[in-house]
Short mmCIF file of C-alpha atoms in Angstrom, two decimals:
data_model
loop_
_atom_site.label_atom_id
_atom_site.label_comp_id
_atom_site.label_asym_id
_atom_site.label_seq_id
_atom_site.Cartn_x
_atom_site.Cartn_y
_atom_site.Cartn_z
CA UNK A 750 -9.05 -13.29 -22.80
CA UNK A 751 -7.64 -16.32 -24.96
CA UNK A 752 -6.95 -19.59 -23.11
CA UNK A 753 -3.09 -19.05 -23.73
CA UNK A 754 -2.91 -15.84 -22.07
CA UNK A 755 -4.76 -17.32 -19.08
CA UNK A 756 -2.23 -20.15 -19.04
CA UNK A 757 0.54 -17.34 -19.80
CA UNK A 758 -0.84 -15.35 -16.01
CA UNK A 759 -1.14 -18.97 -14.37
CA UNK A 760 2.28 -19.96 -15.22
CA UNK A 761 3.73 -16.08 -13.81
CA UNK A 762 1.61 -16.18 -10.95
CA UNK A 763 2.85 -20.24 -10.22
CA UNK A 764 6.47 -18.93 -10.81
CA UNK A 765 6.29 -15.81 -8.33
CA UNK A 766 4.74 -18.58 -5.97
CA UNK A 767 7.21 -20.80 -6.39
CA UNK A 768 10.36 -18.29 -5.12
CA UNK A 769 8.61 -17.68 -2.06
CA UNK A 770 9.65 -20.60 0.72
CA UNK A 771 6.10 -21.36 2.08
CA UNK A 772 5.54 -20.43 5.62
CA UNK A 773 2.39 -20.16 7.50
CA UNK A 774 0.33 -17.65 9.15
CA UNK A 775 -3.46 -16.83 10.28
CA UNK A 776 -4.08 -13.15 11.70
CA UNK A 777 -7.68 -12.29 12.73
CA UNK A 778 -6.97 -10.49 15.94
CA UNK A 779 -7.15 -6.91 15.94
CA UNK A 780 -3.86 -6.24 14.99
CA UNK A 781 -2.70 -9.66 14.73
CA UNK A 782 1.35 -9.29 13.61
CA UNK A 783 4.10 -11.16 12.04
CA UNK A 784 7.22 -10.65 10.67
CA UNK A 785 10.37 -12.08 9.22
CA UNK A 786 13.16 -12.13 6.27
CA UNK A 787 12.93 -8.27 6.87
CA UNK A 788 9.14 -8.42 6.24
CA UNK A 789 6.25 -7.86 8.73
CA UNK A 790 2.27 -8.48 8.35
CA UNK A 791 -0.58 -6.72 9.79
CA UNK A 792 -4.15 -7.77 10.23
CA UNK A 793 -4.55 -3.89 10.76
CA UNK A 794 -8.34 -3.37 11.77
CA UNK A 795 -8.19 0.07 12.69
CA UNK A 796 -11.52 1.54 11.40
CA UNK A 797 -13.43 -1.95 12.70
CA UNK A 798 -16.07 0.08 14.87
CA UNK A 799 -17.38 2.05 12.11
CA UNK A 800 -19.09 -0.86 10.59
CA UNK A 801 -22.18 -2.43 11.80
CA UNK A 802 -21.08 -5.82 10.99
CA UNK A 803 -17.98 -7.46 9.34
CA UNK A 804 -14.74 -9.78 9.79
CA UNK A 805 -11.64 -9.95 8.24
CA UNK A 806 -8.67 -12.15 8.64
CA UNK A 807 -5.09 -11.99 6.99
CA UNK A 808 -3.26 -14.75 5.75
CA UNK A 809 0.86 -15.42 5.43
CA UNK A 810 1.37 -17.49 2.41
CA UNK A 811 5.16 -17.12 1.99
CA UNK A 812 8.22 -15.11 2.48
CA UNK A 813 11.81 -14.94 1.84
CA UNK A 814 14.52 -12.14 1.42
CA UNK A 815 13.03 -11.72 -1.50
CA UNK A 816 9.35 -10.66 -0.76
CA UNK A 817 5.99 -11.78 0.69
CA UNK A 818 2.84 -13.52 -0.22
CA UNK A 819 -0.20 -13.51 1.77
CA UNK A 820 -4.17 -12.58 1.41
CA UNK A 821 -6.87 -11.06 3.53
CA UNK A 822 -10.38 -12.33 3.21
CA UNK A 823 -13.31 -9.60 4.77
CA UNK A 824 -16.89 -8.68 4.90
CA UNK A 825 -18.01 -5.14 6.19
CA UNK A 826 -21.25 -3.71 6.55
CA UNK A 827 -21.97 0.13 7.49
CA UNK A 828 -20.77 3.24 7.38
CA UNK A 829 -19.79 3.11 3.86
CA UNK A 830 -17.29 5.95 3.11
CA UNK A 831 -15.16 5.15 6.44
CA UNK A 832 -12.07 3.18 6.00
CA UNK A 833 -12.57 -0.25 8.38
CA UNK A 834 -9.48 -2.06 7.39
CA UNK A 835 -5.96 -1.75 6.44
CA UNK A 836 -4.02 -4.99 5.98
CA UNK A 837 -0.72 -4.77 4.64
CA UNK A 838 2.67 -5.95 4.40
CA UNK A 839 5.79 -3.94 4.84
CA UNK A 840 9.41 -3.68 4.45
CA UNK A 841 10.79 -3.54 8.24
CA UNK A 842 12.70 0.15 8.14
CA UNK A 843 15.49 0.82 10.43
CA UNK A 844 14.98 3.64 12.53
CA UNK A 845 16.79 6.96 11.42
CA UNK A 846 16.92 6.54 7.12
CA UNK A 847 16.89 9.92 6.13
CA UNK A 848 14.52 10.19 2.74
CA UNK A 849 17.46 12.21 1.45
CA UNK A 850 19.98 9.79 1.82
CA UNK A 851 17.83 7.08 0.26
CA UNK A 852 19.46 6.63 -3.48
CA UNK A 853 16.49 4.39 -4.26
CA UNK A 854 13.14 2.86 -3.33
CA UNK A 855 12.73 -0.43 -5.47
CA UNK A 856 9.84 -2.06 -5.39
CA UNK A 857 7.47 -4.29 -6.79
CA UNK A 858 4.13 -5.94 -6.19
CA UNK A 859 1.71 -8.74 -8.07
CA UNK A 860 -1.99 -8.54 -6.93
CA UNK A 861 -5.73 -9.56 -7.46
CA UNK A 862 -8.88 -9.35 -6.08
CA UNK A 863 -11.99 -12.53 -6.78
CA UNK A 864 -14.64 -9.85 -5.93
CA UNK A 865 -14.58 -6.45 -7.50
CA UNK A 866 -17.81 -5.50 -6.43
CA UNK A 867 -16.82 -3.39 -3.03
CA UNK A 868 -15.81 -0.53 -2.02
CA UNK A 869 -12.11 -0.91 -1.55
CA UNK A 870 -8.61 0.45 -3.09
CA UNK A 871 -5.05 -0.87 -3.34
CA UNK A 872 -2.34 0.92 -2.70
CA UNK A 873 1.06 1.74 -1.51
CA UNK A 874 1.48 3.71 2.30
CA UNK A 875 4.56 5.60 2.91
CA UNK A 876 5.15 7.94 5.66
CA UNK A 877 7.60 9.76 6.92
CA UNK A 878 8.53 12.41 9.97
CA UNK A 879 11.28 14.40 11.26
CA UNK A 880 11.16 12.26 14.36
CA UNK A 881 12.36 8.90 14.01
CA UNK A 882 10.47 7.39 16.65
CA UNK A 883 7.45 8.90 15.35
CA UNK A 884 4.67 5.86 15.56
CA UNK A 885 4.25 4.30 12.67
CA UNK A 886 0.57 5.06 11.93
CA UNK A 887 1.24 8.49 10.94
CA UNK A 888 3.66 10.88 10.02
CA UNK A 889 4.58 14.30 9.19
CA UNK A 890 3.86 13.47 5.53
CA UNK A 891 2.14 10.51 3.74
CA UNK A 892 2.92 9.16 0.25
CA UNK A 893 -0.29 6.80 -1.43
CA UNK A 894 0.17 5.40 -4.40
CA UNK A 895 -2.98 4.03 -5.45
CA UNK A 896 -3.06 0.49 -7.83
CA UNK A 897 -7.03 0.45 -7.96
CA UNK A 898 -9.93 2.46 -6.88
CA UNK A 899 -13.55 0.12 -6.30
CA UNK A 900 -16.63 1.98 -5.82
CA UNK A 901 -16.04 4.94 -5.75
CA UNK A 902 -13.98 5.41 -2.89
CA UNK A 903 -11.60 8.54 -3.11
CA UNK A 904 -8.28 9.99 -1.47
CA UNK A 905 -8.18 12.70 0.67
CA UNK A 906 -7.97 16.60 -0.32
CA UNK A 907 -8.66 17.39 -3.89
CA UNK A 908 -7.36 16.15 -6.93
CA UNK A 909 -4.36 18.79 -8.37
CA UNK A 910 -2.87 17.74 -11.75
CA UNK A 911 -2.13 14.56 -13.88
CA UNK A 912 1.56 13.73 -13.62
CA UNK A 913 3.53 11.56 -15.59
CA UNK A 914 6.04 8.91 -12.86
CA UNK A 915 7.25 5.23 -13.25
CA UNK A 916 5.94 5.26 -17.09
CA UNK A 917 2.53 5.78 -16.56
CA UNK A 918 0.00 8.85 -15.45
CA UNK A 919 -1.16 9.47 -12.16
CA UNK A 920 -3.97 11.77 -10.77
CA UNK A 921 -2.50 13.34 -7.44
CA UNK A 922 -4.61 14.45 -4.88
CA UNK A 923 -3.15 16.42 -1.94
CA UNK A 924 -4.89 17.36 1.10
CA UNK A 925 -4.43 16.76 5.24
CA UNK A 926 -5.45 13.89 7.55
CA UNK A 927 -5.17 16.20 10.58
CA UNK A 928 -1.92 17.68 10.84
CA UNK A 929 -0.51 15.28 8.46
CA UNK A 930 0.46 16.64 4.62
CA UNK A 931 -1.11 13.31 2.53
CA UNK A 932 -0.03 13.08 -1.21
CA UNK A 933 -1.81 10.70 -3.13
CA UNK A 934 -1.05 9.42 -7.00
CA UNK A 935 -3.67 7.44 -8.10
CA UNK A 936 -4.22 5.63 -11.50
CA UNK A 937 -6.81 7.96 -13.50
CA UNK A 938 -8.70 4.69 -14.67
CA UNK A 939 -8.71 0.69 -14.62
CA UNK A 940 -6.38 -1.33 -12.15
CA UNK A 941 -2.13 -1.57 -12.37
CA UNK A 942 -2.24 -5.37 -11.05
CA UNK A 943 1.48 -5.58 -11.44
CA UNK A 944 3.39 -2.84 -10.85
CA UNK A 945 7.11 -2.48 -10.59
CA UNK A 946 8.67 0.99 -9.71
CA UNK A 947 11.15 3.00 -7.59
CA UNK A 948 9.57 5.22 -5.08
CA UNK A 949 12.20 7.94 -4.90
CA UNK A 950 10.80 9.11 -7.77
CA UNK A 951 7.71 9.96 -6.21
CA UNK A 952 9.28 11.71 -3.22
CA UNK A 953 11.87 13.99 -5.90
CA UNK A 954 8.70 14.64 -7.88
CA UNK A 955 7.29 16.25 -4.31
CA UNK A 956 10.67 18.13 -3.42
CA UNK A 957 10.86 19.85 -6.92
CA UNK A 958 7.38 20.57 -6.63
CA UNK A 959 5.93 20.87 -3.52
CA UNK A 960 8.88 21.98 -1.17
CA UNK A 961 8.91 18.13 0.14
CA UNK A 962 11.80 18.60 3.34
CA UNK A 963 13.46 15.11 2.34
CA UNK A 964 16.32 16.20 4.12
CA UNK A 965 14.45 16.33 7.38
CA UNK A 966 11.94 13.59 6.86
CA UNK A 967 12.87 10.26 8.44
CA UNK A 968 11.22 6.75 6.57
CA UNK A 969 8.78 5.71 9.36
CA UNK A 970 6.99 2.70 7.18
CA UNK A 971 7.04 1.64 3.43
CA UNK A 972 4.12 -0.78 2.44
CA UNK A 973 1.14 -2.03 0.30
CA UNK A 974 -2.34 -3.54 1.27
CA UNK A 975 -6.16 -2.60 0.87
CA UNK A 976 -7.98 -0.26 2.29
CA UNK A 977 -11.48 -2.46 2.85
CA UNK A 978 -14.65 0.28 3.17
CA UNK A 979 -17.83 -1.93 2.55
CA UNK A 980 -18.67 -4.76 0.75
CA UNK A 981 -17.50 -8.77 0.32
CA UNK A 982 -17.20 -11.40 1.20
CA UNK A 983 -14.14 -10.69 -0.77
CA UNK A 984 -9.81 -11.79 -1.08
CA UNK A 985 -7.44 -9.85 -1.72
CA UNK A 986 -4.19 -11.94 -2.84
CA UNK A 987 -0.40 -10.60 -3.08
CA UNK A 988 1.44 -13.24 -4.74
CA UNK A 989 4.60 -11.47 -4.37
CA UNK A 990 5.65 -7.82 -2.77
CA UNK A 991 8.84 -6.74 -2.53
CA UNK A 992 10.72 -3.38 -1.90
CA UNK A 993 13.77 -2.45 -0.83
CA UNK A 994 15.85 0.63 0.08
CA UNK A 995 19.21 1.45 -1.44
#
């Protein structure tokens, strides 16, 4: 890469830094929490017991009405196709937003990772259920859109078709996480390290084509982090996520 383009990415990244008031925040508890400006944080360790050694903690950098910075630093050992860690940050949903009368799902998100060699993925989490006090890790149905895929790690189900959504191509893989429908559209190849999109999209694609109830489906959590399987020590950095719902 050319020493302007470099400068070019510094001078973005410094600029999507710079809109984000800096506040402060260190999660390493199980579940460790925080939220604000319509934002929340999780240090969300569910899969922790799996490995046979590991850490992670999750960082606030920022946050405004505008979006949310933060990073999560890990190290996992063991079991190597089991899911340890999901850290993420989400837009806070009120209870009762019927996917159906959501016009649109905005969003965009800036990330990187300094160590590539794991066993990891990026990607958006949506889920949704005709309850709206379902609890929010799971749903009747769960949307993944997947940034980045490292080492080999893959979605659940099988992969389906190549579809064509937010001006790029996607490989979706459907499947079932118990008694939950899981639809995941995953970049065929390489890493979308900015990505800007509206999610509705996604969720008409699945009516038209795969009898998706939106009218009876209630938004239960919209968000983005890693899933962490093996690997690091390794950071995962958001410089700026937002989303909204319209």
């Amino acid at each position: 890469m050319k020493v302007s383009t470099l400068l070019l990415a510094a001078a973005s990244v410094a600029q999507a830094s710079s809109l984000i008031p800096r506040q402060r925040a260190s999660l390493c508890e199980l579940y460790a929490y925080w939220s604000g400006n319509g934002y929340e944080l999780l240090n969300n360790l569910w899969g922790k017991d799996t490995a046979t050694s590991g850490s992670q903690c999750t960082y606030l950098n920022g946050a405004s009405n505008n979006g949310i910075s933060w990073s999560t630093t890990w190290t996992w050992q063991g079991a190597p196709d089991n899911v340890k860690s999901y850290p993420y940050s989400g837009r806070q949903v009120a209870k009762g937003r019927k996917i159906s009368s959501i016009n649109r799902m905005p969003t965009s998100v800036t990330w990187r990772y300094d160590n590539e060699n794991v066993r990891a993925n990026v990607a958006y989490d949506v889920f949704t259920a005709a309850d709206p006090d379902h609890p929010n890790y799971g749903g009747d149905y769960e949307l993944m859109i997947w940034l980045a895929r490292y080492g080999n790690v893959y979605p659940i189900g099988t992969k389906e078709r190549t579809v064509t959504l937010a001006g790029r191509s996607w490989d979706l893989w459907v499947g079932w996480n118990g008694a939950m429908r899981v639809y995941s559209f995953v970049v065929p190849s390489g890493t979308v390290k900015s990505f800007s999109a509206d999610v509705k999209e996604f969720f008409r694609y699945l009516e038209s084509n795969y009898q998706y109830p939106s009218s009876q489906q209630n938004l239960i959590v919209y968000q983005v982090g890693t899933e962490a399987f093996t690997g690091g020590p390794a950071t995962f950095t958001v410089d700026n996520f937002s989303a909204d719902l319209q």
